[in-house]
XYZ file of C-alpha atoms in Angstrom:
750
model
C -28.242 -13.473 10.834
C -24.996 -11.641 9.930
C -22.991 -10.803 13.067
C -19.731 -8.820 13.267
C -17.666 -6.669 15.580
C -18.525 -3.852 13.180
C -22.248 -4.615 13.319
C -22.955 -6.968 16.265
C -20.110 -7.211 18.762
C -21.117 -10.071 21.011
C -23.958 -12.481 21.676
C -23.996 -14.070 25.111
C -26.637 -16.256 26.728
C -27.078 -15.213 30.338
C -29.061 -16.985 33.067
C -29.653 -14.377 35.757
C -32.473 -13.231 37.999
C -34.610 -10.451 36.529
C -33.686 -6.912 37.668
C -34.633 -3.850 35.583
C -34.297 -0.434 37.269
C -34.384 3.131 35.923
C -34.275 6.430 37.770
C -37.841 7.596 38.368
C -39.425 4.508 36.780
C -39.356 0.727 36.898
C -39.929 -1.942 34.299
C -43.241 -3.479 35.310
C -42.910 -6.837 33.571
C -40.232 -9.506 33.516
C -38.682 -9.076 30.079
C -35.324 -10.759 30.702
C -36.151 -13.519 28.205
C -36.107 -10.925 25.366
C -32.868 -9.927 23.605
C -31.558 -6.385 23.931
C -31.036 -4.407 20.707
C -28.827 -1.302 20.742
C -28.437 0.940 17.676
C -27.188 4.463 16.857
C -25.715 6.542 14.041
C -22.151 6.020 15.303
C -20.756 3.482 17.793
C -17.259 2.998 19.231
C -15.981 0.408 21.707
C -12.975 -0.442 23.902
C -12.047 -2.827 26.720
C -11.600 -1.447 30.269
C -10.193 -4.286 32.405
C -12.968 -6.914 32.338
C -15.645 -4.479 31.149
C -16.479 -3.871 27.489
C -17.582 -0.250 26.976
C -19.702 1.053 24.079
C -20.268 4.731 23.254
C -23.205 5.419 20.936
C -24.187 8.835 19.568
C -26.973 10.159 17.357
C -30.494 8.650 17.392
C -29.467 6.040 19.962
C -32.131 3.429 20.707
C -32.302 0.549 23.214
C -35.084 -2.011 22.905
C -35.994 -5.065 24.977
C -39.370 -6.661 24.548
C -42.087 -4.029 25.031
C -39.669 -1.546 26.643
C -37.840 0.990 24.481
C -35.544 3.907 25.280
C -34.421 6.576 22.830
C -31.742 9.212 23.548
C -29.179 11.446 21.881
C -26.181 9.694 23.464
C -25.597 6.417 25.300
C -22.749 4.836 27.294
C -22.982 1.049 27.866
C -20.924 -1.089 30.290
C -20.953 -4.842 29.712
C -19.316 -7.197 32.227
C -18.878 -10.967 32.087
C -19.449 -12.981 35.275
C -18.803 -16.732 35.550
C -20.904 -18.683 38.076
C -20.202 -22.368 37.871
C -20.584 -23.510 34.278
C -22.808 -20.560 33.360
C -21.732 -17.225 31.938
C -23.614 -14.329 33.459
C -23.457 -10.657 32.679
C -24.724 -7.261 33.717
C -25.509 -4.470 31.248
C -25.416 -0.930 32.631
C -26.655 1.930 30.449
C -26.333 5.712 30.807
C -28.513 7.863 28.542
C -28.380 11.644 28.062
C -30.113 14.242 25.892
C -33.851 13.968 25.089
C -34.273 10.614 26.833
C -37.674 8.939 26.486
C -38.747 5.616 28.048
C -41.640 3.759 26.378
C -43.266 0.961 28.437
C -46.676 -0.295 27.355
C -48.923 2.788 27.631
C -46.531 4.744 29.862
C -44.124 7.349 28.442
C -41.520 9.039 30.648
C -39.028 11.782 29.718
C -35.607 12.418 31.297
C -32.652 14.706 30.719
C -30.353 11.851 31.679
C -30.885 8.456 33.261
C -29.121 5.269 34.283
C -30.480 1.725 34.140
C -29.368 -1.869 34.433
C -30.791 -4.491 32.109
C -30.500 -8.266 32.082
C -31.221 -10.677 29.271
C -31.137 -14.417 28.825
C -31.504 -14.112 25.050
C -28.389 -12.077 24.159
C -27.662 -8.540 22.969
C -26.880 -6.951 19.627
C -25.039 -3.694 18.940
C -25.090 -2.211 15.444
C -25.029 1.158 13.615
C -28.227 2.390 11.982
C -26.520 2.765 8.583
C -25.017 -0.441 7.201
C -22.053 1.442 5.670
C -20.957 2.677 9.124
C -18.779 0.400 11.226
C -18.226 0.080 14.941
C -14.849 1.682 15.706
C -12.789 -0.588 17.945
C -9.994 0.896 20.102
C -7.423 -0.941 22.184
C -7.249 1.808 24.850
C -9.880 3.614 26.889
C -11.370 6.699 25.198
C -12.108 9.232 27.941
C -14.445 11.556 26.102
C -16.416 14.276 27.877
C -19.576 12.144 27.600
C -17.810 9.111 29.089
C -16.512 11.116 32.093
C -20.021 12.504 32.661
C -21.469 8.971 32.488
C -18.897 7.656 34.992
C -19.840 10.388 37.485
C -23.579 9.739 37.090
C -23.097 5.978 37.402
C -21.040 6.344 40.592
C -23.695 8.629 42.076
C -26.520 6.184 41.294
C -24.585 3.278 42.821
C -23.656 5.322 45.903
C -19.940 5.077 45.150
C -17.261 7.795 45.160
C -16.169 8.907 41.666
C -12.512 8.337 40.865
C -11.104 10.627 38.170
C -9.190 8.380 35.749
C -7.673 11.397 33.921
C -5.797 12.876 36.899
C -2.415 11.950 35.443
C -3.339 12.806 31.856
C -5.400 11.183 29.100
C -4.462 7.815 27.687
C -3.363 7.408 24.094
C -5.668 5.574 21.738
C -4.514 2.137 20.694
C -4.142 1.089 17.065
C -7.514 0.558 15.427
C -8.335 -3.056 14.481
C -11.528 -3.416 12.421
C -13.148 -6.854 12.271
C -16.006 -7.842 9.961
C -17.437 -11.376 9.761
C -20.614 -13.425 9.544
C -20.242 -14.607 13.149
C -17.975 -13.420 15.989
C -17.425 -14.752 19.520
C -15.033 -13.520 22.236
C -13.850 -14.461 25.739
C -10.979 -14.039 28.214
C -8.373 -16.778 28.806
C -5.735 -16.008 31.452
C -5.583 -12.292 30.688
C -5.699 -12.932 26.931
C -8.687 -11.693 24.931
C -9.603 -14.266 22.266
C -11.804 -13.278 19.310
C -13.052 -15.948 16.893
C -14.444 -14.684 13.571
C -16.142 -17.137 11.196
C -17.306 -16.606 7.611
C -16.235 -13.875 5.155
C -13.790 -12.378 7.641
C -12.111 -9.041 6.936
C -9.489 -7.647 9.345
C -8.014 -4.173 8.788
C -5.090 -2.872 10.839
C -3.318 0.243 9.599
C -2.235 -0.355 5.994
C -2.721 -4.142 6.272
C -5.888 -5.969 5.221
C -6.533 -9.665 5.928
C -9.375 -11.632 4.299
C -10.141 -15.279 5.132
C -12.892 -17.800 5.814
C -12.005 -18.115 9.537
C -9.743 -16.075 11.825
C -8.675 -16.262 15.494
C -7.144 -13.139 17.081
C -5.321 -12.893 20.430
C -4.961 -9.679 22.464
C -2.752 -9.405 25.576
C -4.216 -7.536 28.566
C -1.072 -5.603 29.539
C -1.007 -3.665 32.779
C -0.544 0.064 32.363
C 0.664 2.745 34.763
C -1.031 3.224 38.111
C -4.645 4.421 37.952
C -4.822 3.628 34.225
C -6.809 0.801 32.615
C -5.165 -2.298 31.197
C -4.008 -1.964 27.617
C -5.027 -4.487 24.947
C -2.181 -5.334 22.576
C -2.712 -7.192 19.304
C -0.561 -10.316 19.837
C -1.227 -13.137 17.364
C -3.494 -14.087 14.468
C -4.342 -17.402 12.849
C -6.302 -17.475 9.566
C -7.368 -20.301 7.303
C -9.333 -20.783 4.110
C -8.847 -18.519 1.059
C -6.476 -16.263 2.989
C -5.415 -12.984 1.351
C -3.086 -10.564 3.133
C -2.234 -7.161 1.651
C 0.815 -5.484 3.164
C 2.247 -2.382 1.412
C 3.707 -3.648 -1.888
C 3.102 -7.341 -1.088
C 0.051 -9.517 -1.671
C 0.112 -12.912 0.098
C -2.378 -15.612 -0.902
C -2.285 -18.733 1.276
C -4.235 -21.695 2.584
C -3.264 -20.880 6.186
C -1.431 -18.050 7.931
C -0.070 -17.796 11.453
C 1.640 -14.573 12.582
C 3.107 -13.335 15.850
C 2.403 -9.604 15.570
C 4.592 -8.584 18.519
C 7.673 -10.446 17.263
C 6.894 -9.783 13.565
C 7.230 -13.459 12.645
C 4.909 -15.646 10.652
C 4.357 -18.816 8.660
C 2.323 -19.063 5.417
C 1.172 -22.513 4.223
C 0.659 -23.328 0.505
C 1.099 -19.684 -0.336
C 2.061 -17.258 -3.085
C 3.591 -13.803 -2.632
C 3.070 -11.132 -5.263
C 5.514 -8.259 -4.864
C 5.893 -5.240 -7.124
C 8.867 -5.044 -9.470
C 9.367 -1.305 -9.891
C 11.045 -0.087 -13.061
C 11.651 3.680 -13.462
C 9.077 5.663 -11.531
C 6.400 6.460 -14.104
C 6.580 3.306 -16.169
C 4.277 0.328 -15.770
C 4.929 -1.680 -12.598
C 5.209 -5.436 -12.997
C 4.407 -7.929 -10.220
C 6.736 -10.811 -9.393
C 5.046 -13.976 -8.073
C 6.786 -16.290 -5.567
C 5.205 -19.502 -4.270
C 6.089 -22.404 -1.996
C 4.664 -24.953 0.419
C 5.793 -22.846 3.420
C 6.893 -19.238 3.540
C 8.555 -17.854 6.677
C 8.132 -14.167 7.465
C 10.544 -12.345 9.790
C 10.029 -8.597 10.127
C 8.865 -8.285 6.535
C 11.625 -10.519 5.133
C 10.608 -13.805 3.489
C 12.301 -17.192 3.169
C 10.930 -19.934 0.892
C 12.225 -23.436 0.215
C 11.574 -25.490 -2.939
C 9.269 -23.122 -4.773
C 9.169 -21.057 -7.937
C 8.889 -17.416 -8.989
C 7.840 -15.710 -12.218
C 7.196 -12.310 -13.777
C 4.322 -13.771 -15.801
C 0.963 -12.541 -14.510
C -1.117 -15.532 -15.678
C -2.615 -17.956 -13.166
C -0.598 -20.713 -14.860
C 2.614 -18.826 -15.788
C 4.098 -19.425 -19.224
C 7.616 -19.218 -17.771
C 9.091 -19.485 -14.267
C 12.214 -20.161 -12.209
C 12.259 -23.269 -10.018
C 14.588 -22.798 -7.011
C 15.785 -24.626 -3.902
C 15.859 -21.566 -1.616
C 14.657 -17.998 -2.085
C 14.979 -14.993 0.212
C 13.585 -11.462 0.042
C 15.460 -8.977 2.229
C 13.945 -5.513 2.659
C 16.238 -2.720 3.827
C 15.276 0.904 3.375
C 14.744 1.654 -0.307
C 15.865 -1.820 -1.407
C 13.985 -5.087 -1.634
C 16.536 -7.698 -2.725
C 15.555 -11.133 -4.057
C 18.178 -13.892 -3.945
C 17.560 -17.427 -5.211
C 19.774 -20.548 -5.365
C 19.790 -23.488 -7.803
C 17.427 -21.909 -10.312
C 16.019 -23.809 -13.278
C 14.336 -21.646 -15.913
C 11.270 -23.375 -17.381
C 8.955 -22.530 -20.261
C 5.761 -24.308 -19.379
C 7.037 -27.557 -17.862
C 10.159 -27.819 -20.026
C 13.522 -26.920 -18.321
C 15.633 -24.606 -20.508
C 18.523 -23.104 -18.493
C 20.197 -23.494 -15.104
C 21.393 -20.564 -12.984
C 23.207 -21.411 -9.737
C 22.492 -17.968 -8.239
C 20.188 -15.028 -8.981
C 20.108 -11.636 -7.282
C 18.151 -8.479 -8.148
C 16.286 -5.597 -6.498
C 12.479 -5.751 -6.639
C 12.379 -1.995 -6.267
C 13.985 0.379 -8.719
C 17.463 -0.612 -9.802
C 18.808 1.920 -12.356
C 20.207 0.574 -15.626
C 22.499 2.783 -17.624
C 21.807 1.144 -20.978
C 18.079 0.415 -21.019
C 17.689 -0.793 -24.600
C 19.654 -1.141 -27.832
C 18.880 -2.342 -31.327
C 20.706 -2.783 -34.621
C 19.855 -3.824 -38.162
C 19.625 -2.669 -41.758
C 16.867 -1.094 -43.879
C 16.740 0.181 -47.455
C 15.995 3.768 -46.385
C 18.373 4.076 -43.416
C 21.082 1.574 -44.302
C 22.743 0.027 -41.298
C 21.492 1.518 -38.039
C 22.332 1.339 -34.348
C 19.933 2.769 -31.715
C 20.407 3.051 -27.933
C 18.397 4.332 -24.950
C 20.333 5.473 -21.853
C 18.956 6.106 -18.347
C 20.719 9.344 -17.381
C 19.803 8.920 -13.706
C 21.790 5.664 -13.764
C 24.965 7.749 -14.060
C 24.275 9.458 -10.710
C 22.694 12.531 -12.280
C 19.536 13.969 -10.659
C 19.278 11.631 -7.664
C 16.382 13.592 -6.135
C 14.617 13.921 -9.485
C 14.721 10.146 -9.961
C 12.225 9.709 -7.108
C 9.435 11.171 -9.238
C 10.700 11.207 -12.830
C 12.698 9.395 -15.543
C 15.112 10.906 -18.028
C 16.187 8.859 -21.063
C 18.682 9.819 -23.759
C 18.310 8.301 -27.231
C 21.610 8.182 -29.164
C 21.258 6.720 -32.677
C 23.271 6.416 -35.880
C 21.709 5.822 -39.337
C 24.183 5.015 -42.103
C 22.331 6.864 -44.891
C 20.922 9.671 -42.725
C 23.537 10.514 -40.133
C 23.590 10.755 -36.316
C 20.423 11.456 -34.308
C 19.632 12.147 -30.642
C 16.643 12.809 -28.406
C 15.485 13.180 -24.805
C 12.450 11.613 -23.125
C 11.412 13.085 -19.765
C 8.531 11.480 -17.825
C 7.326 12.684 -14.432
C 4.575 12.009 -11.920
C 3.542 13.717 -8.689
C 0.296 13.572 -6.676
C -1.344 16.543 -8.426
C 0.178 16.345 -11.895
C 1.984 14.128 -14.365
C 3.156 14.207 -17.966
C 6.086 13.812 -20.316
C 8.237 15.749 -22.782
C 9.847 14.190 -25.833
C 12.356 15.580 -28.350
C 14.322 14.180 -31.285
C 16.752 15.741 -33.781
C 18.595 14.517 -36.864
C 20.802 16.217 -39.441
C 19.393 14.478 -42.518
C 21.672 13.893 -45.534
C 18.860 12.717 -47.831
C 17.004 14.956 -50.302
C 13.818 12.883 -50.774
C 11.593 11.059 -48.285
C 9.094 8.275 -48.865
C 6.881 8.938 -51.921
C 9.657 11.170 -53.296
C 8.617 14.071 -51.088
C 11.467 16.599 -51.010
C 13.165 17.306 -47.680
C 12.815 21.019 -46.953
C 15.740 21.230 -44.544
C 18.518 19.025 -43.247
C 17.644 20.017 -39.684
C 14.671 17.801 -38.850
C 13.002 16.821 -35.604
C 10.088 17.302 -33.237
C 9.165 18.528 -29.764
C 6.182 17.334 -27.712
C 5.040 18.172 -24.173
C 1.852 16.746 -22.652
C 0.861 17.617 -19.098
C -2.176 16.973 -16.845
C -2.728 19.140 -13.757
C -5.366 18.642 -11.045
C -6.823 21.992 -9.960
C -9.227 23.113 -7.250
C -12.954 22.230 -7.240
C -12.526 19.115 -9.451
C -11.055 21.065 -12.383
C -8.462 19.268 -14.510
C -6.179 20.981 -17.038
C -4.578 19.218 -20.038
C -1.797 21.013 -21.870
C -0.134 19.927 -25.104
C 2.556 21.806 -27.007
C 3.870 20.246 -30.199
C 6.052 21.241 -33.103
C 7.133 19.031 -36.032
C 9.910 20.149 -38.347
C 8.278 19.180 -41.680
C 5.297 17.444 -43.202
C 6.828 14.023 -43.947
C 9.025 13.684 -40.858
C 6.772 11.265 -38.925
C 6.019 9.073 -41.929
C 9.757 8.734 -42.488
C 11.141 8.196 -38.974
C 8.281 7.160 -36.683
C 5.996 4.819 -38.618
C 4.203 3.354 -35.536
C 3.355 6.834 -34.184
C 2.316 7.935 -37.672
C -0.127 5.018 -38.054
C -1.466 4.649 -34.519
C -1.194 7.828 -32.458
C -3.322 10.940 -32.720
C -2.106 14.024 -34.544
C 0.219 16.353 -32.673
C -1.431 19.608 -31.674
C -1.076 22.619 -29.370
C -3.914 23.251 -26.941
C -5.196 24.020 -23.455
C -8.150 21.904 -22.306
C -10.005 22.456 -19.020
C -12.724 20.152 -17.732
C -14.905 19.875 -14.659
C -17.044 16.742 -14.372
C -19.391 16.165 -11.456
C -21.857 13.294 -11.620
C -23.673 13.470 -14.944
C -22.745 17.128 -15.645
C -19.621 18.524 -17.175
C -18.101 21.806 -18.333
C -15.168 21.982 -20.766
C -13.044 24.761 -22.252
C -10.750 24.290 -25.252
C -8.229 26.724 -26.701
C -6.404 25.227 -29.691
C -3.903 26.972 -31.945
C -1.600 25.163 -34.354
C 2.109 25.931 -34.635
C 2.015 24.557 -38.199
C -0.467 24.405 -41.071
C -0.088 20.747 -42.088
C -1.407 17.511 -40.639
C 1.398 15.015 -39.993
C -1.025 12.070 -40.126
C -2.162 12.769 -43.705
C -0.229 11.796 -46.853
C 2.092 14.741 -47.257
C 1.412 15.401 -50.967
C -2.341 15.829 -50.448
C -4.278 18.935 -49.574
C -4.219 19.111 -45.780
C -6.193 21.268 -43.389
C -5.995 22.081 -39.717
C -8.946 23.050 -37.548
C -8.600 25.405 -34.616
C -11.042 26.085 -31.789
C -10.030 29.298 -30.120
C -11.907 29.102 -27.853
C -14.605 26.424 -27.399
C -16.903 26.312 -24.361
C -19.239 23.330 -23.749
C -21.723 22.289 -21.087
C -23.151 18.753 -20.999
C -25.867 16.920 -19.081
C -26.116 13.164 -19.616
C -29.136 11.070 -18.604
C -30.740 13.423 -16.068
C -33.848 11.580 -14.774
C -37.106 13.319 -13.924
C -40.767 12.417 -13.455
C -39.681 9.571 -11.150
C -37.199 8.253 -13.707
C -39.732 7.719 -16.466
C -37.908 10.265 -18.645
C -34.220 11.036 -19.157
C -32.871 14.367 -20.364
C -29.561 14.770 -22.235
C -28.190 18.119 -23.376
C -25.035 19.549 -24.956
C -24.526 23.271 -25.528
C -21.446 24.893 -27.052
C -20.116 28.246 -28.171
C -17.021 28.026 -30.367
C -14.862 30.122 -32.651
C -13.890 27.847 -35.536
C -10.929 28.457 -37.818
C -9.458 26.332 -40.600
C -6.222 26.777 -42.524
C -5.559 24.874 -45.778
C -2.109 23.882 -46.935
C -0.728 21.784 -49.771
C 2.303 21.111 -51.973
C 1.495 21.895 -55.611
C 3.155 19.799 -58.379
C 4.567 22.204 -61.028
C 5.229 19.738 -63.837
C 5.442 16.080 -64.746
C 7.664 15.356 -67.777
C 8.498 12.264 -69.817
C 11.420 12.664 -72.255
C 12.003 10.454 -75.337
C 15.677 9.533 -75.719
C 15.393 7.748 -79.066
C 15.841 4.121 -80.127
C 12.694 3.169 -78.127
C 14.058 4.410 -74.810
C 12.064 6.645 -72.457
C 13.287 8.631 -69.411
C 11.438 7.803 -66.196
C 8.838 10.451 -65.327
C 9.979 12.895 -62.654
C 7.707 15.060 -60.463
C 8.934 18.491 -59.507
C 7.324 20.198 -56.484
C 7.038 23.809 -55.497
C 8.671 23.922 -52.045
C 6.517 26.846 -50.923
C 3.058 25.455 -50.047
C -0.064 26.892 -51.633
C -2.083 28.647 -48.923
C -5.837 29.032 -49.326
C -7.877 31.630 -47.514
C -8.788 30.501 -43.970
C -12.400 29.957 -42.915
C -13.574 31.638 -39.729
C -16.967 31.139 -38.087
C -18.480 31.685 -34.647
C -20.945 28.865 -33.998
C -23.535 28.389 -31.265
C -25.074 24.936 -30.986
C -27.439 23.354 -28.474
C -28.788 19.813 -28.680
C -31.446 18.565 -26.243
C -32.950 15.090 -26.208
C -35.668 13.309 -24.226
C -35.825 9.529 -24.042
C -38.297 7.308 -22.198
C -36.811 3.825 -21.612
C -39.174 1.060 -20.522
C -39.447 -2.698 -20.553
C -42.242 -4.904 -21.798
C -42.334 -8.709 -21.684
C -38.545 -8.928 -21.313
C -37.889 -6.500 -24.174
C -36.129 -3.139 -23.607
C -37.442 -0.114 -25.526
C -35.944 3.364 -25.693
C -37.853 5.918 -27.832
C -36.379 9.428 -28.085
C -36.923 12.846 -29.661
C -34.418 15.660 -29.934
C -34.169 19.331 -30.840
C -31.017 20.978 -32.226
C -30.589 24.729 -32.742
C -27.413 25.998 -34.428
C -26.398 29.553 -35.291
C -23.499 30.683 -37.528
C -21.871 34.104 -37.750
C -20.912 33.402 -41.380
C -22.063 31.031 -44.091
C -20.941 30.133 -47.621
C -21.459 32.850 -50.281
C -21.941 31.435 -53.793
C -21.591 33.388 -57.050
C -24.904 32.806 -58.930
C -23.112 32.798 -62.313
C -19.995 30.733 -61.662
C -21.522 28.826 -58.704
C -18.158 29.177 -56.932
C -17.453 30.015 -53.332
C -16.584 33.680 -53.021
C -15.931 33.887 -49.300
C -18.078 34.829 -46.350
C -21.842 34.882 -46.549
C -24.506 36.191 -44.181
C -25.222 34.780 -40.686
C -27.576 31.800 -40.625
C -29.522 29.677 -38.197
C -30.584 26.062 -38.435
C -33.060 23.766 -36.701
C -32.815 19.971 -36.782
C -35.193 17.481 -35.123
C -34.100 13.829 -34.794
C -36.615 11.119 -33.832
C -36.102 7.424 -33.252
C -36.074 4.438 -30.979
C -33.992 1.368 -30.264
C -34.964 -1.938 -28.743
C -33.009 -4.948 -27.532
C -33.294 -8.074 -25.427
C -30.850 -10.524 -23.885
C -30.964 -14.260 -24.570
C -28.622 -16.746 -22.940
C -27.995 -20.462 -22.623
C -25.396 -22.463 -20.684
C -23.638 -25.526 -22.136
C -21.829 -28.204 -20.123
C -18.515 -27.918 -21.959
C -15.196 -28.632 -20.170
C -11.662 -28.379 -21.552
C -8.508 -28.434 -19.421
C -6.253 -27.228 -22.236
C -8.303 -24.053 -22.836
C -9.267 -23.804 -19.155
C -12.993 -23.899 -19.925
C -15.454 -24.770 -17.174
C -18.842 -24.681 -18.933
C -19.814 -22.110 -21.557
C -22.503 -19.464 -21.434
C -23.707 -18.072 -24.763
C -25.199 -14.573 -24.545
C -27.003 -13.172 -27.567
C -28.315 -9.599 -27.746
C -30.418 -8.732 -30.838
C -30.867 -4.972 -31.373
C -33.066 -2.898 -33.667
C -32.446 0.834 -34.166
C -34.487 3.338 -36.168
C -33.237 6.910 -36.652
C -35.166 9.570 -38.556
C -34.392 13.262 -39.079
C -37.330 14.733 -41.009
C -36.526 18.418 -40.379
C -33.262 20.240 -41.175
C -33.860 23.884 -42.125
C -30.500 24.561 -43.861
C -28.697 22.769 -46.679
C -25.249 21.730 -45.324
C -23.665 22.992 -48.560
C -24.565 26.526 -47.472
C -22.576 26.179 -44.242
C -18.857 26.108 -43.527
C -17.971 22.500 -42.749
C -15.855 21.863 -39.653
C -17.280 18.666 -38.124
C -20.315 16.384 -38.099
C -22.596 19.058 -36.637
C -22.290 21.155 -39.797
C -22.923 18.154 -42.088
C -26.366 17.256 -40.686
C -29.048 16.664 -43.327
C -32.405 14.898 -43.520
C -32.092 11.137 -43.434
C -33.638 7.943 -42.166
C -31.951 4.677 -41.277
C -32.821 1.270 -39.911
C -30.107 -0.853 -38.301
C -30.250 -4.392 -37.038
C -27.470 -5.834 -34.931
C -26.792 -9.150 -33.265
C -24.115 -9.284 -30.563
C -22.774 -12.638 -29.395
C -20.564 -13.304 -26.382
C -19.212 -16.500 -24.815
C -18.420 -16.652 -21.105
C -16.730 -19.256 -18.937
C -15.484 -19.493 -15.362
C -11.813 -20.000 -14.582
C -9.893 -20.698 -11.420
C -9.727 -23.306 -8.700
C -12.960 -24.814 -7.325
C -14.621 -22.332 -5.019
C -12.611 -19.448 -6.500
C -13.854 -19.466 -10.080
C -14.577 -16.141 -11.735
C -15.965 -15.140 -15.127
């Protein structure tokens, strides 16, 4: 049985004479040999001198043998009593609000009642919902219900009531949550000892400790007069797969001992992973430090004869071996110093550094990066990136942003410069990027003429979190000319998406989503298409969509998916038209190389404009049979256009806008798959393979669209929706995957 302070606080065997009393009723039978079970929607607990107090609210229930009590709210006092070698205890319970006592055939109702129960089989305290946890406080929580229970208890015992809140309410202690397979607790000379065994998880503030076994010590400190003793978290010992998360640090160790009051500790066979923070919005890199023993003093660490590395692999490719390492944390700095460092690649020593010192948190660098070389198109070049905040500019801005200046010189092109501004705050983030060059060349790659010497680009991308789960994406982009990116930014040209100007709003909740797109281009050409070709730019101004994905109904036997949109589509064509291509004969068998001459004013074709309404709805009925997964589906698509293509019956050419049209399309199909697997006993230390599992997934898909009521050639073509036509296809696929487990024994993961 799984026991925890969050689910079952304590189990005690008690040998005591049977005594069960309730106001207005008595327990008829001796049921002390039965355990007592206490449950409720929410439960909190604290220690009051030698008495453990529980407060339970919402559907509270107490059960022992054939007796059962239900109530709205419950206060429970549990006291330990030692008689000889036996541990005895007395459980006092106050119930209020719709109290009902069930005992065999007798049912009694009370507004409030008080009873004392005894058990020789133990007690359990747990919330009704598994996701709820028992809240544990170090100080007494004098709620209105608790004060009322104290008064009623004193009256029933014939004692005068002493108001504990006469000098003011006590402050709540720091919450310490404990979760484990088994928990035991006792008092030793005014020290509360808690032993947690199996899958232990301790949470205190921002710190989380996970281990196989943990022992916690709490001091019972005396408080002011007429106030209960205060429990103070004193020490903790943990062993077995210990993981401690503390702010930016992650400590993994075999054993940990910490004195919480003095903020000192010792970690055995441990590794510390701290965060190396470059400029604010760039990727953070962890630094790993390990050693046989790590001493912790108020968050500062000292390690002897260990190593550290910035490599994130379990077996780092490179590392520094040192004799002594210290991490000193002061304010905004976290300084690492290491002596007698040997830099190793794998196990091979490469360099020796007598002393290393750097800040794990942000340490501004003025010159971030530089590069030099020579190319046929640029000649000799020299590029630099400068961190402007490193010069003392914008100290407050540097907390949430980075500003980088690019200063370059290209021998055949001239000087160039740009700014890169990246920022991040809780509700928004983004970046702006600019670059400018005064180009001395007349032709770019592919002999495309340069329209102007002033060339460059501007890009701003921003994401903003709005109210009610709305998110706004904004992009504003302008590129000086059609061949600029192909010439100066080859990686962006080949990999990144086209630059555009748009506003995109989305609201996604569960399997439903609403989006709004307003897109308008500041140019007519596509920078990711060969610049001498005909290029076209689509605009959606605006586009409104609503989606439902996999909505189950009829007890999950059917799933419904839908997408509905209303969009104004616009397309602008643009191209450079070659005027002539000449080859001149010079005589004596010599020919002049052909030269292409381009018209610098692009040829503009008439734009296409269409308002389109489209709704697609699909039903699928997934099921399994004899280990095989099947998913048949049928869909219905209705599309309406404000304009279509008008064709001259004589010349068969497009003459502009045609009449409005509607279209119906019905797709039908199914897909089926199964999963086959087999495990092989293959081991390889070099490749870190610990057995291999081969997973094979054969798939068969059949798609059929027998009905499409409009020929796509009669419709303006903007995307795949407009190109739909009747078709049928059969696809067969076979996916293969190999899996292995890696890591130390007992910690292996796929």
